[in-house]
Protein backbone atom coordinates (compact mmCIF):
# COMPACT_ATOMS: atom_id res chain seq x y z
CA UNK A 1 0.00 0.00 0.00
CA UNK A 2 1.39 3.40 -1.00
CA UNK A 3 1.96 5.80 1.88
CA UNK A 4 -0.09 8.98 1.93
CA UNK A 5 1.88 11.94 0.57
CA UNK A 6 3.60 14.27 3.00
CA UNK A 7 2.04 17.73 2.93
CA UNK A 8 4.22 20.65 4.01
CA UNK A 9 2.06 23.46 5.35
CA UNK A 10 3.78 26.80 4.91
CA UNK A 11 2.69 29.22 7.67
CA UNK A 12 4.21 32.73 7.73
CA UNK A 13 3.64 34.44 11.09
CA UNK A 14 3.84 38.12 11.92
CA UNK A 15 2.08 39.51 15.00
CA UNK A 16 -0.75 36.98 14.66
CA UNK A 17 -1.23 36.43 18.39
CA UNK A 18 -5.03 36.81 18.56
CA UNK A 19 -5.63 34.26 15.79
CA UNK A 20 -2.58 31.99 15.63
CA UNK A 21 -3.72 29.23 17.99
CA UNK A 22 -6.92 28.76 16.02
CA UNK A 23 -5.03 28.60 12.72
CA UNK A 24 -2.52 26.07 14.05
CA UNK A 25 -5.21 23.99 15.70
CA UNK A 26 -7.17 23.77 12.48
CA UNK A 27 -4.15 22.30 10.68
CA UNK A 28 -3.18 19.93 13.47
CA UNK A 29 -6.74 18.54 13.45
CA UNK A 30 -6.72 17.75 9.74
CA UNK A 31 -7.99 14.29 8.82
CA UNK A 32 -4.92 13.98 6.60
CA UNK A 33 -2.39 13.55 9.39
CA UNK A 34 0.82 13.08 7.40
CA UNK A 35 1.90 16.68 7.43
CA UNK A 36 4.51 19.08 8.67
CA UNK A 37 3.93 22.70 9.60
CA UNK A 38 6.75 25.08 8.76
CA UNK A 39 6.01 28.14 10.88
CA UNK A 40 8.28 31.10 10.24
CA UNK A 41 8.04 33.90 12.78
CA UNK A 42 8.98 36.99 10.79
CA UNK A 43 10.16 39.17 13.67
CA UNK A 44 6.89 39.32 15.58
CA UNK A 45 6.73 41.76 18.49
CA UNK A 46 3.69 40.17 20.16
CA UNK A 47 3.27 36.71 21.72
CA UNK A 48 3.24 34.80 18.42
CA UNK A 49 6.53 32.97 19.10
CA UNK A 50 5.33 31.95 22.56
CA UNK A 51 2.18 30.46 21.03
CA UNK A 52 4.20 28.60 18.41
CA UNK A 53 6.54 27.13 21.01
CA UNK A 54 3.66 26.06 23.22
CA UNK A 55 1.95 24.30 20.32
CA UNK A 56 5.21 22.69 19.22
CA UNK A 57 5.63 21.10 22.66
CA UNK A 58 2.26 19.43 22.18
CA UNK A 59 2.81 18.35 18.56
CA UNK A 60 6.22 17.65 17.00
CA UNK A 61 4.89 18.14 13.47
CA UNK A 62 5.49 21.87 13.95
CA UNK A 63 8.89 23.28 12.96
CA UNK A 64 9.69 26.85 13.97
CA UNK A 65 12.04 29.40 12.46
CA UNK A 66 12.28 32.71 14.33
CA UNK A 67 14.36 35.64 13.11
CA UNK A 68 14.30 39.35 12.32
CA UNK A 69 11.62 40.78 10.05
CA UNK A 70 12.32 40.25 6.35
CA UNK A 71 8.85 40.56 4.88
CA UNK A 72 6.33 38.11 3.47
CA UNK A 73 8.04 37.29 0.18
CA UNK A 74 11.34 36.34 1.82
CA UNK A 75 9.44 34.33 4.43
CA UNK A 76 7.49 32.39 1.81
CA UNK A 77 10.64 31.55 -0.15
CA UNK A 78 12.42 30.44 3.01
CA UNK A 79 9.52 28.14 3.80
CA UNK A 80 9.55 26.65 0.31
CA UNK A 81 13.26 25.88 0.69
CA UNK A 82 12.62 24.10 3.99
CA UNK A 83 9.57 22.12 2.86
CA UNK A 84 10.10 18.35 2.61
CA UNK A 85 6.70 17.36 1.25
CA UNK A 86 5.82 16.58 -2.34
CA UNK A 87 2.79 18.81 -1.78
CA UNK A 88 3.14 22.30 -0.29
CA UNK A 89 0.04 23.97 1.14
CA UNK A 90 -0.25 27.66 1.95
CA UNK A 91 -1.92 28.75 5.15
CA UNK A 92 -2.28 32.17 6.74
CA UNK A 93 -1.84 32.63 10.48
CA UNK A 94 -5.21 34.36 10.88
CA UNK A 95 -7.37 31.89 8.92
CA UNK A 96 -8.96 28.55 9.79
CA UNK A 97 -8.90 25.41 7.64
CA UNK A 98 -11.81 23.01 7.67
CA UNK A 99 -10.72 19.55 8.97
CA UNK A 100 -11.07 17.97 5.53
CA UNK A 101 -9.16 20.66 3.65
CA UNK A 102 -5.92 18.78 3.05
CA UNK A 103 -7.50 15.36 2.48
CA UNK A 104 -9.74 16.80 -0.25
CA UNK A 105 -6.80 18.51 -1.94
CA UNK A 106 -4.57 15.44 -1.65
CA UNK A 107 -7.37 13.37 -3.21
CA UNK A 108 -7.54 15.80 -6.13
CA UNK A 109 -3.83 15.37 -6.88
CA UNK A 110 -4.19 11.60 -6.61
CA UNK A 111 -6.99 11.70 -9.18
CA UNK A 112 -5.17 14.19 -11.38
CA UNK A 113 -1.41 13.75 -10.87
CA UNK A 114 -0.65 16.02 -13.83
CA UNK A 115 -1.86 19.10 -11.92
CA UNK A 116 0.77 21.60 -10.89
CA UNK A 117 -1.34 23.43 -8.34
CA UNK A 118 -4.89 23.97 -7.15
CA UNK A 119 -6.99 26.41 -5.17
CA UNK A 120 -10.36 26.29 -3.44
CA UNK A 121 -13.19 28.52 -2.32
CA UNK A 122 -13.39 30.28 1.03
CA UNK A 123 -15.98 31.29 3.56
CA UNK A 124 -15.53 34.71 5.15
CA UNK A 125 -15.34 35.33 8.90
CA UNK A 126 -16.53 38.90 9.46
CA UNK A 127 -17.03 40.24 12.99
CA UNK A 128 -17.51 36.75 14.39
CA UNK A 129 -19.97 35.57 11.75
CA UNK A 130 -19.31 33.25 8.84
CA UNK A 131 -20.53 34.32 5.42
CA UNK A 132 -20.68 31.44 2.97
CA UNK A 133 -18.63 32.05 -0.12
CA UNK A 134 -19.74 31.07 -3.61
CA UNK A 135 -16.88 29.89 -5.83
CA UNK A 136 -16.91 31.75 -9.14
CA UNK A 137 -17.65 29.26 -11.96
CA UNK A 138 -15.41 31.30 -14.26
CA UNK A 139 -12.37 30.03 -12.37
CA UNK A 140 -13.68 26.44 -12.39
CA UNK A 141 -14.52 26.16 -16.06
CA UNK A 142 -12.67 29.03 -17.74
CA UNK A 143 -9.24 28.94 -19.35
CA UNK A 144 -7.00 29.36 -16.33
CA UNK A 145 -3.84 30.43 -18.23
CA UNK A 146 -5.79 33.33 -19.76
CA UNK A 147 -7.57 34.28 -16.53
CA UNK A 148 -4.24 34.23 -14.68
CA UNK A 149 -3.02 37.11 -16.85
CA UNK A 150 -5.67 39.44 -15.43
CA UNK A 151 -6.83 38.04 -12.09
CA UNK A 152 -5.41 36.42 -8.98
CA UNK A 153 -7.03 33.12 -9.85
CA UNK A 154 -6.92 31.54 -6.38
CA UNK A 155 -7.15 32.76 -2.81
CA UNK A 156 -3.55 32.43 -1.66
CA UNK A 157 -4.20 30.56 1.65
CA UNK A 158 -6.13 27.83 -0.22
CA UNK A 159 -3.36 26.93 -2.66
CA UNK A 160 -1.44 23.65 -2.78
CA UNK A 161 1.59 23.21 -5.04
CA UNK A 162 2.60 19.82 -6.49
CA UNK A 163 6.37 19.58 -6.47
CA UNK A 164 6.28 16.34 -8.47
CA UNK A 165 5.14 18.49 -11.38
CA UNK A 166 6.48 22.01 -10.72
CA UNK A 167 10.21 22.48 -11.12
CA UNK A 168 11.84 23.91 -7.98
CA UNK A 169 13.52 26.60 -10.07
CA UNK A 170 10.08 27.96 -10.97
CA UNK A 171 8.40 27.62 -7.58
CA UNK A 172 9.45 30.85 -5.90
CA UNK A 173 7.97 34.25 -5.13
CA UNK A 174 9.50 37.31 -6.81
CA UNK A 175 10.32 40.20 -4.42
CA UNK A 176 9.82 42.65 -7.28
CA UNK A 177 6.07 42.08 -6.95
CA UNK A 178 5.68 42.74 -3.25
CA UNK A 179 2.01 42.77 -2.16
CA UNK A 180 0.99 40.87 -5.32
CA UNK A 181 3.50 38.04 -5.15
CA UNK A 182 0.73 35.45 -5.42
CA UNK A 183 -0.69 36.98 -8.62
CA UNK A 184 2.76 36.94 -10.20
CA UNK A 185 3.52 33.34 -9.19
CA UNK A 186 0.13 32.06 -10.32
CA UNK A 187 0.46 33.69 -13.75
CA UNK A 188 3.90 32.14 -14.23
CA UNK A 189 2.78 28.69 -13.11
CA UNK A 190 -0.49 28.75 -15.06
CA UNK A 191 1.43 29.38 -18.26
CA UNK A 192 3.43 26.17 -17.77
CA UNK A 193 1.41 23.73 -15.66
CA UNK A 194 -2.22 22.55 -15.42
CA UNK A 195 -4.19 23.99 -12.51
CA UNK A 196 -7.65 23.45 -11.02
CA UNK A 197 -10.12 25.35 -8.88
CA UNK A 198 -11.93 23.06 -6.44
CA UNK A 199 -15.71 23.67 -6.29
CA UNK A 200 -15.88 23.74 -2.51
CA UNK A 201 -14.91 26.04 0.35
CA UNK A 202 -12.01 24.63 2.36
CA UNK A 203 -10.78 27.64 4.35
CA UNK A 204 -12.42 30.27 6.53
CA UNK A 205 -10.83 33.58 5.55
CA UNK A 206 -10.76 36.05 8.42
CA UNK A 207 -11.52 39.67 7.51
CA UNK A 208 -10.02 42.20 9.95
CA UNK A 209 -8.29 45.58 9.89
CA UNK A 210 -4.84 44.23 10.80
CA UNK A 211 -4.64 41.77 7.90
CA UNK A 212 -2.05 42.22 5.16
CA UNK A 213 -4.83 42.73 2.61
CA UNK A 214 -6.44 45.49 4.66
CA UNK A 215 -3.16 47.27 5.42
CA UNK A 216 -1.72 47.23 1.90
CA UNK A 217 -4.75 47.37 -0.39
CA UNK A 218 -3.48 50.37 -2.40
CA UNK A 219 -0.05 48.84 -2.96
CA UNK A 220 -1.68 45.55 -3.96
CA UNK A 221 -3.84 47.28 -6.56
CA UNK A 222 -0.90 49.19 -8.02
CA UNK A 223 1.24 46.06 -8.33
CA UNK A 224 -1.69 44.10 -9.74
CA UNK A 225 -2.20 46.69 -12.49
CA UNK A 226 1.53 46.66 -13.22
CA UNK A 227 1.45 42.89 -13.74
CA UNK A 228 -1.60 43.12 -16.01
CA UNK A 229 0.19 45.79 -18.08
CA UNK A 230 3.24 43.54 -18.39
CA UNK A 231 1.06 40.66 -19.57
CA UNK A 232 -0.60 42.82 -22.23
CA UNK A 233 2.78 43.97 -23.54
CA UNK A 234 4.00 40.43 -24.14
PDB file of C-alpha atoms in Angstrom:
ATOM      1  CA  UNK A   1       0.000   0.000   0.000  1.00  0.00           C
ATOM      2  CA  UNK A   2       1.385   3.396  -1.003  1.00  0.00           C
ATOM      3  CA  UNK A   3       1.957   5.799   1.875  1.00  0.00           C
ATOM      4  CA  UNK A   4      -0.091   8.980   1.931  1.00  0.00           C
ATOM      5  CA  UNK A   5       1.884  11.941   0.573  1.00  0.00           C
ATOM      6  CA  UNK A   6       3.600  14.271   2.997  1.00  0.00           C
ATOM      7  CA  UNK A   7       2.042  17.731   2.928  1.00  0.00           C
ATOM      8  CA  UNK A   8       4.224  20.650   4.011  1.00  0.00           C
ATOM      9  CA  UNK A   9       2.056  23.463   5.349  1.00  0.00           C
ATOM     10  CA  UNK A  10       3.776  26.805   4.914  1.00  0.00           C
ATOM     11  CA  UNK A  11       2.692  29.222   7.674  1.00  0.00           C
ATOM     12  CA  UNK A  12       4.213  32.731   7.730  1.00  0.00           C
ATOM     13  CA  UNK A  13       3.636  34.436  11.086  1.00  0.00           C
ATOM     14  CA  UNK A  14       3.838  38.123  11.918  1.00  0.00           C
ATOM     15  CA  UNK A  15       2.075  39.507  15.002  1.00  0.00           C
ATOM     16  CA  UNK A  16      -0.746  36.984  14.662  1.00  0.00           C
ATOM     17  CA  UNK A  17      -1.228  36.432  18.388  1.00  0.00           C
ATOM     18  CA  UNK A  18      -5.031  36.806  18.560  1.00  0.00           C
ATOM     19  CA  UNK A  19      -5.633  34.258  15.789  1.00  0.00           C
ATOM     20  CA  UNK A  20      -2.582  31.993  15.628  1.00  0.00           C
ATOM     21  CA  UNK A  21      -3.716  29.230  17.993  1.00  0.00           C
ATOM     22  CA  UNK A  22      -6.924  28.758  16.015  1.00  0.00           C
ATOM     23  CA  UNK A  23      -5.029  28.602  12.718  1.00  0.00           C
ATOM     24  CA  UNK A  24      -2.517  26.073  14.052  1.00  0.00           C
ATOM     25  CA  UNK A  25      -5.210  23.988  15.697  1.00  0.00           C
ATOM     26  CA  UNK A  26      -7.167  23.765  12.476  1.00  0.00           C
ATOM     27  CA  UNK A  27      -4.146  22.296  10.677  1.00  0.00           C
ATOM     28  CA  UNK A  28      -3.183  19.931  13.471  1.00  0.00           C
ATOM     29  CA  UNK A  29      -6.740  18.544  13.452  1.00  0.00           C
ATOM     30  CA  UNK A  30      -6.718  17.750   9.736  1.00  0.00           C
ATOM     31  CA  UNK A  31      -7.989  14.295   8.824  1.00  0.00           C
ATOM     32  CA  UNK A  32      -4.916  13.985   6.603  1.00  0.00           C
ATOM     33  CA  UNK A  33      -2.389  13.550   9.387  1.00  0.00           C
ATOM     34  CA  UNK A  34       0.822  13.075   7.398  1.00  0.00           C
ATOM     35  CA  UNK A  35       1.900  16.677   7.434  1.00  0.00           C
ATOM     36  CA  UNK A  36       4.509  19.082   8.669  1.00  0.00           C
ATOM     37  CA  UNK A  37       3.928  22.705   9.598  1.00  0.00           C
ATOM     38  CA  UNK A  38       6.749  25.085   8.757  1.00  0.00           C
ATOM     39  CA  UNK A  39       6.011  28.138  10.882  1.00  0.00           C
ATOM     40  CA  UNK A  40       8.283  31.100  10.237  1.00  0.00           C
ATOM     41  CA  UNK A  41       8.037  33.896  12.776  1.00  0.00           C
ATOM     42  CA  UNK A  42       8.977  36.989  10.790  1.00  0.00           C
ATOM     43  CA  UNK A  43      10.165  39.168  13.668  1.00  0.00           C
ATOM     44  CA  UNK A  44       6.887  39.317  15.579  1.00  0.00           C
ATOM     45  CA  UNK A  45       6.729  41.755  18.493  1.00  0.00           C
ATOM     46  CA  UNK A  46       3.691  40.172  20.157  1.00  0.00           C
ATOM     47  CA  UNK A  47       3.271  36.715  21.722  1.00  0.00           C
ATOM     48  CA  UNK A  48       3.245  34.803  18.423  1.00  0.00           C
ATOM     49  CA  UNK A  49       6.526  32.973  19.098  1.00  0.00           C
ATOM     50  CA  UNK A  50       5.330  31.952  22.557  1.00  0.00           C
ATOM     51  CA  UNK A  51       2.178  30.464  21.030  1.00  0.00           C
ATOM     52  CA  UNK A  52       4.197  28.604  18.405  1.00  0.00           C
ATOM     53  CA  UNK A  53       6.542  27.131  21.005  1.00  0.00           C
ATOM     54  CA  UNK A  54       3.658  26.063  23.216  1.00  0.00           C
ATOM     55  CA  UNK A  55       1.950  24.301  20.323  1.00  0.00           C
ATOM     56  CA  UNK A  56       5.213  22.688  19.221  1.00  0.00           C
ATOM     57  CA  UNK A  57       5.626  21.101  22.656  1.00  0.00           C
ATOM     58  CA  UNK A  58       2.257  19.433  22.176  1.00  0.00           C
ATOM     59  CA  UNK A  59       2.814  18.354  18.558  1.00  0.00           C
ATOM     60  CA  UNK A  60       6.215  17.651  17.003  1.00  0.00           C
ATOM     61  CA  UNK A  61       4.893  18.140  13.466  1.00  0.00           C
ATOM     62  CA  UNK A  62       5.490  21.869  13.946  1.00  0.00           C
ATOM     63  CA  UNK A  63       8.887  23.281  12.956  1.00  0.00           C
ATOM     64  CA  UNK A  64       9.687  26.855  13.972  1.00  0.00           C
ATOM     65  CA  UNK A  65      12.039  29.396  12.456  1.00  0.00           C
ATOM     66  CA  UNK A  66      12.276  32.708  14.325  1.00  0.00           C
ATOM     67  CA  UNK A  67      14.356  35.637  13.110  1.00  0.00           C
ATOM     68  CA  UNK A  68      14.298  39.346  12.317  1.00  0.00           C
ATOM     69  CA  UNK A  69      11.621  40.781  10.055  1.00  0.00           C
ATOM     70  CA  UNK A  70      12.321  40.245   6.353  1.00  0.00           C
ATOM     71  CA  UNK A  71       8.846  40.562   4.879  1.00  0.00           C
ATOM     72  CA  UNK A  72       6.331  38.113   3.471  1.00  0.00           C
ATOM     73  CA  UNK A  73       8.041  37.289   0.180  1.00  0.00           C
ATOM     74  CA  UNK A  74      11.343  36.339   1.824  1.00  0.00           C
ATOM     75  CA  UNK A  75       9.442  34.327   4.428  1.00  0.00           C
ATOM     76  CA  UNK A  76       7.490  32.388   1.810  1.00  0.00           C
ATOM     77  CA  UNK A  77      10.637  31.554  -0.148  1.00  0.00           C
ATOM     78  CA  UNK A  78      12.422  30.441   3.012  1.00  0.00           C
ATOM     79  CA  UNK A  79       9.522  28.143   3.798  1.00  0.00           C
ATOM     80  CA  UNK A  80       9.548  26.649   0.310  1.00  0.00           C
ATOM     81  CA  UNK A  81      13.257  25.885   0.688  1.00  0.00           C
ATOM     82  CA  UNK A  82      12.622  24.100   3.986  1.00  0.00           C
ATOM     83  CA  UNK A  83       9.571  22.117   2.863  1.00  0.00           C
ATOM     84  CA  UNK A  84      10.102  18.355   2.608  1.00  0.00           C
ATOM     85  CA  UNK A  85       6.700  17.363   1.248  1.00  0.00           C
ATOM     86  CA  UNK A  86       5.816  16.583  -2.341  1.00  0.00           C
ATOM     87  CA  UNK A  87       2.790  18.813  -1.784  1.00  0.00           C
ATOM     88  CA  UNK A  88       3.142  22.302  -0.291  1.00  0.00           C
ATOM     89  CA  UNK A  89       0.038  23.967   1.139  1.00  0.00           C
ATOM     90  CA  UNK A  90      -0.249  27.660   1.955  1.00  0.00           C
ATOM     91  CA  UNK A  91      -1.919  28.749   5.150  1.00  0.00           C
ATOM     92  CA  UNK A  92      -2.284  32.166   6.745  1.00  0.00           C
ATOM     93  CA  UNK A  93      -1.841  32.634  10.479  1.00  0.00           C
ATOM     94  CA  UNK A  94      -5.207  34.364  10.876  1.00  0.00           C
ATOM     95  CA  UNK A  95      -7.372  31.893   8.918  1.00  0.00           C
ATOM     96  CA  UNK A  96      -8.964  28.554   9.789  1.00  0.00           C
ATOM     97  CA  UNK A  97      -8.903  25.412   7.638  1.00  0.00           C
ATOM     98  CA  UNK A  98     -11.809  23.006   7.673  1.00  0.00           C
ATOM     99  CA  UNK A  99     -10.719  19.550   8.970  1.00  0.00           C
ATOM    100  CA  UNK A 100     -11.069  17.973   5.530  1.00  0.00           C
ATOM    101  CA  UNK A 101      -9.164  20.664   3.648  1.00  0.00           C
ATOM    102  CA  UNK A 102      -5.924  18.776   3.047  1.00  0.00           C
ATOM    103  CA  UNK A 103      -7.496  15.359   2.476  1.00  0.00           C
ATOM    104  CA  UNK A 104      -9.735  16.801  -0.253  1.00  0.00           C
ATOM    105  CA  UNK A 105      -6.803  18.506  -1.940  1.00  0.00           C
ATOM    106  CA  UNK A 106      -4.574  15.438  -1.648  1.00  0.00           C
ATOM    107  CA  UNK A 107      -7.369  13.369  -3.212  1.00  0.00           C
ATOM    108  CA  UNK A 108      -7.542  15.796  -6.134  1.00  0.00           C
ATOM    109  CA  UNK A 109      -3.832  15.368  -6.882  1.00  0.00           C
ATOM    110  CA  UNK A 110      -4.192  11.597  -6.608  1.00  0.00           C
ATOM    111  CA  UNK A 111      -6.995  11.695  -9.184  1.00  0.00           C
ATOM    112  CA  UNK A 112      -5.169  14.192 -11.382  1.00  0.00           C
ATOM    113  CA  UNK A 113      -1.410  13.753 -10.869  1.00  0.00           C
ATOM    114  CA  UNK A 114      -0.651  16.024 -13.829  1.00  0.00           C
ATOM    115  CA  UNK A 115      -1.864  19.097 -11.921  1.00  0.00           C
ATOM    116  CA  UNK A 116       0.774  21.602 -10.893  1.00  0.00           C
ATOM    117  CA  UNK A 117      -1.339  23.433  -8.339  1.00  0.00           C
ATOM    118  CA  UNK A 118      -4.885  23.968  -7.148  1.00  0.00           C
ATOM    119  CA  UNK A 119      -6.992  26.408  -5.174  1.00  0.00           C
ATOM    120  CA  UNK A 120     -10.360  26.292  -3.442  1.00  0.00           C
ATOM    121  CA  UNK A 121     -13.191  28.517  -2.316  1.00  0.00           C
ATOM    122  CA  UNK A 122     -13.389  30.279   1.032  1.00  0.00           C
ATOM    123  CA  UNK A 123     -15.980  31.290   3.562  1.00  0.00           C
ATOM    124  CA  UNK A 124     -15.534  34.707   5.147  1.00  0.00           C
ATOM    125  CA  UNK A 125     -15.341  35.332   8.896  1.00  0.00           C
ATOM    126  CA  UNK A 126     -16.534  38.897   9.459  1.00  0.00           C
ATOM    127  CA  UNK A 127     -17.029  40.239  12.989  1.00  0.00           C
ATOM    128  CA  UNK A 128     -17.507  36.750  14.393  1.00  0.00           C
ATOM    129  CA  UNK A 129     -19.968  35.574  11.751  1.00  0.00           C
ATOM    130  CA  UNK A 130     -19.306  33.253   8.838  1.00  0.00           C
ATOM    131  CA  UNK A 131     -20.528  34.325   5.421  1.00  0.00           C
ATOM    132  CA  UNK A 132     -20.684  31.443   2.975  1.00  0.00           C
ATOM    133  CA  UNK A 133     -18.629  32.051  -0.119  1.00  0.00           C
ATOM    134  CA  UNK A 134     -19.737  31.071  -3.606  1.00  0.00           C
ATOM    135  CA  UNK A 135     -16.882  29.894  -5.832  1.00  0.00           C
ATOM    136  CA  UNK A 136     -16.915  31.746  -9.137  1.00  0.00           C
ATOM    137  CA  UNK A 137     -17.649  29.257 -11.958  1.00  0.00           C
ATOM    138  CA  UNK A 138     -15.413  31.303 -14.260  1.00  0.00           C
ATOM    139  CA  UNK A 139     -12.367  30.029 -12.367  1.00  0.00           C
ATOM    140  CA  UNK A 140     -13.681  26.437 -12.387  1.00  0.00           C
ATOM    141  CA  UNK A 141     -14.523  26.165 -16.059  1.00  0.00           C
ATOM    142  CA  UNK A 142     -12.668  29.033 -17.736  1.00  0.00           C
ATOM    143  CA  UNK A 143      -9.244  28.944 -19.348  1.00  0.00           C
ATOM    144  CA  UNK A 144      -7.001  29.358 -16.334  1.00  0.00           C
ATOM    145  CA  UNK A 145      -3.841  30.427 -18.234  1.00  0.00           C
ATOM    146  CA  UNK A 146      -5.791  33.326 -19.759  1.00  0.00           C
ATOM    147  CA  UNK A 147      -7.571  34.276 -16.533  1.00  0.00           C
ATOM    148  CA  UNK A 148      -4.241  34.229 -14.678  1.00  0.00           C
ATOM    149  CA  UNK A 149      -3.024  37.111 -16.846  1.00  0.00           C
ATOM    150  CA  UNK A 150      -5.673  39.438 -15.433  1.00  0.00           C
ATOM    151  CA  UNK A 151      -6.826  38.039 -12.087  1.00  0.00           C
ATOM    152  CA  UNK A 152      -5.413  36.420  -8.979  1.00  0.00           C
ATOM    153  CA  UNK A 153      -7.032  33.118  -9.855  1.00  0.00           C
ATOM    154  CA  UNK A 154      -6.919  31.538  -6.379  1.00  0.00           C
ATOM    155  CA  UNK A 155      -7.147  32.765  -2.806  1.00  0.00           C
ATOM    156  CA  UNK A 156      -3.550  32.427  -1.656  1.00  0.00           C
ATOM    157  CA  UNK A 157      -4.205  30.556   1.646  1.00  0.00           C
ATOM    158  CA  UNK A 158      -6.128  27.826  -0.216  1.00  0.00           C
ATOM    159  CA  UNK A 159      -3.364  26.931  -2.659  1.00  0.00           C
ATOM    160  CA  UNK A 160      -1.445  23.645  -2.777  1.00  0.00           C
ATOM    161  CA  UNK A 161       1.593  23.207  -5.043  1.00  0.00           C
ATOM    162  CA  UNK A 162       2.595  19.824  -6.487  1.00  0.00           C
ATOM    163  CA  UNK A 163       6.374  19.576  -6.466  1.00  0.00           C
ATOM    164  CA  UNK A 164       6.283  16.343  -8.467  1.00  0.00           C
ATOM    165  CA  UNK A 165       5.142  18.494 -11.379  1.00  0.00           C
ATOM    166  CA  UNK A 166       6.480  22.008 -10.717  1.00  0.00           C
ATOM    167  CA  UNK A 167      10.213  22.478 -11.120  1.00  0.00           C
ATOM    168  CA  UNK A 168      11.839  23.905  -7.982  1.00  0.00           C
ATOM    169  CA  UNK A 169      13.523  26.602 -10.067  1.00  0.00           C
ATOM    170  CA  UNK A 170      10.077  27.960 -10.967  1.00  0.00           C
ATOM    171  CA  UNK A 171       8.397  27.617  -7.577  1.00  0.00           C
ATOM    172  CA  UNK A 172       9.447  30.845  -5.900  1.00  0.00           C
ATOM    173  CA  UNK A 173       7.974  34.254  -5.126  1.00  0.00           C
ATOM    174  CA  UNK A 174       9.496  37.306  -6.805  1.00  0.00           C
ATOM    175  CA  UNK A 175      10.317  40.200  -4.418  1.00  0.00           C
ATOM    176  CA  UNK A 176       9.818  42.649  -7.280  1.00  0.00           C
ATOM    177  CA  UNK A 177       6.068  42.078  -6.953  1.00  0.00           C
ATOM    178  CA  UNK A 178       5.682  42.745  -3.252  1.00  0.00           C
ATOM    179  CA  UNK A 179       2.009  42.772  -2.164  1.00  0.00           C
ATOM    180  CA  UNK A 180       0.985  40.873  -5.323  1.00  0.00           C
ATOM    181  CA  UNK A 181       3.503  38.040  -5.153  1.00  0.00           C
ATOM    182  CA  UNK A 182       0.727  35.450  -5.424  1.00  0.00           C
ATOM    183  CA  UNK A 183      -0.689  36.979  -8.623  1.00  0.00           C
ATOM    184  CA  UNK A 184       2.765  36.937 -10.198  1.00  0.00           C
ATOM    185  CA  UNK A 185       3.521  33.339  -9.188  1.00  0.00           C
ATOM    186  CA  UNK A 186       0.130  32.058 -10.320  1.00  0.00           C
ATOM    187  CA  UNK A 187       0.458  33.694 -13.752  1.00  0.00           C
ATOM    188  CA  UNK A 188       3.900  32.137 -14.233  1.00  0.00           C
ATOM    189  CA  UNK A 189       2.782  28.691 -13.110  1.00  0.00           C
ATOM    190  CA  UNK A 190      -0.490  28.752 -15.061  1.00  0.00           C
ATOM    191  CA  UNK A 191       1.434  29.376 -18.261  1.00  0.00           C
ATOM    192  CA  UNK A 192       3.426  26.174 -17.769  1.00  0.00           C
ATOM    193  CA  UNK A 193       1.412  23.731 -15.656  1.00  0.00           C
ATOM    194  CA  UNK A 194      -2.217  22.548 -15.418  1.00  0.00           C
ATOM    195  CA  UNK A 195      -4.194  23.990 -12.509  1.00  0.00           C
ATOM    196  CA  UNK A 196      -7.651  23.450 -11.022  1.00  0.00           C
ATOM    197  CA  UNK A 197     -10.125  25.352  -8.881  1.00  0.00           C
ATOM    198  CA  UNK A 198     -11.932  23.065  -6.442  1.00  0.00           C
ATOM    199  CA  UNK A 199     -15.711  23.665  -6.294  1.00  0.00           C
ATOM    200  CA  UNK A 200     -15.883  23.744  -2.508  1.00  0.00           C
ATOM    201  CA  UNK A 201     -14.909  26.038   0.347  1.00  0.00           C
ATOM    202  CA  UNK A 202     -12.007  24.630   2.357  1.00  0.00           C
ATOM    203  CA  UNK A 203     -10.782  27.638   4.350  1.00  0.00           C
ATOM    204  CA  UNK A 204     -12.419  30.275   6.533  1.00  0.00           C
ATOM    205  CA  UNK A 205     -10.827  33.584   5.552  1.00  0.00           C
ATOM    206  CA  UNK A 206     -10.758  36.047   8.420  1.00  0.00           C
ATOM    207  CA  UNK A 207     -11.517  39.673   7.508  1.00  0.00           C
ATOM    208  CA  UNK A 208     -10.019  42.201   9.948  1.00  0.00           C
ATOM    209  CA  UNK A 209      -8.288  45.575   9.893  1.00  0.00           C
ATOM    210  CA  UNK A 210      -4.837  44.227  10.804  1.00  0.00           C
ATOM    211  CA  UNK A 211      -4.639  41.770   7.899  1.00  0.00           C
ATOM    212  CA  UNK A 212      -2.050  42.218   5.155  1.00  0.00           C
ATOM    213  CA  UNK A 213      -4.826  42.727   2.612  1.00  0.00           C
ATOM    214  CA  UNK A 214      -6.445  45.486   4.658  1.00  0.00           C
ATOM    215  CA  UNK A 215      -3.164  47.269   5.417  1.00  0.00           C
ATOM    216  CA  UNK A 216      -1.717  47.233   1.903  1.00  0.00           C
ATOM    217  CA  UNK A 217      -4.746  47.368  -0.387  1.00  0.00           C
ATOM    218  CA  UNK A 218      -3.480  50.370  -2.401  1.00  0.00           C
ATOM    219  CA  UNK A 219      -0.045  48.841  -2.963  1.00  0.00           C
ATOM    220  CA  UNK A 220      -1.676  45.553  -3.958  1.00  0.00           C
ATOM    221  CA  UNK A 221      -3.844  47.277  -6.556  1.00  0.00           C
ATOM    222  CA  UNK A 222      -0.897  49.187  -8.023  1.00  0.00           C
ATOM    223  CA  UNK A 223       1.238  46.064  -8.331  1.00  0.00           C
ATOM    224  CA  UNK A 224      -1.690  44.102  -9.739  1.00  0.00           C
ATOM    225  CA  UNK A 225      -2.197  46.690 -12.487  1.00  0.00           C
ATOM    226  CA  UNK A 226       1.529  46.658 -13.218  1.00  0.00           C
ATOM    227  CA  UNK A 227       1.453  42.889 -13.745  1.00  0.00           C
ATOM    228  CA  UNK A 228      -1.595  43.124 -16.011  1.00  0.00           C
ATOM    229  CA  UNK A 229       0.186  45.786 -18.076  1.00  0.00           C
ATOM    230  CA  UNK A 230       3.242  43.535 -18.390  1.00  0.00           C
ATOM    231  CA  UNK A 231       1.060  40.663 -19.572  1.00  0.00           C
ATOM    232  CA  UNK A 232      -0.597  42.822 -22.226  1.00  0.00           C
ATOM    233  CA  UNK A 233       2.777  43.971 -23.544  1.00  0.00           C
ATOM    234  CA  UNK A 234       4.003  40.429 -24.141  1.00  0.00           C
TER     235      UNK A 234
END
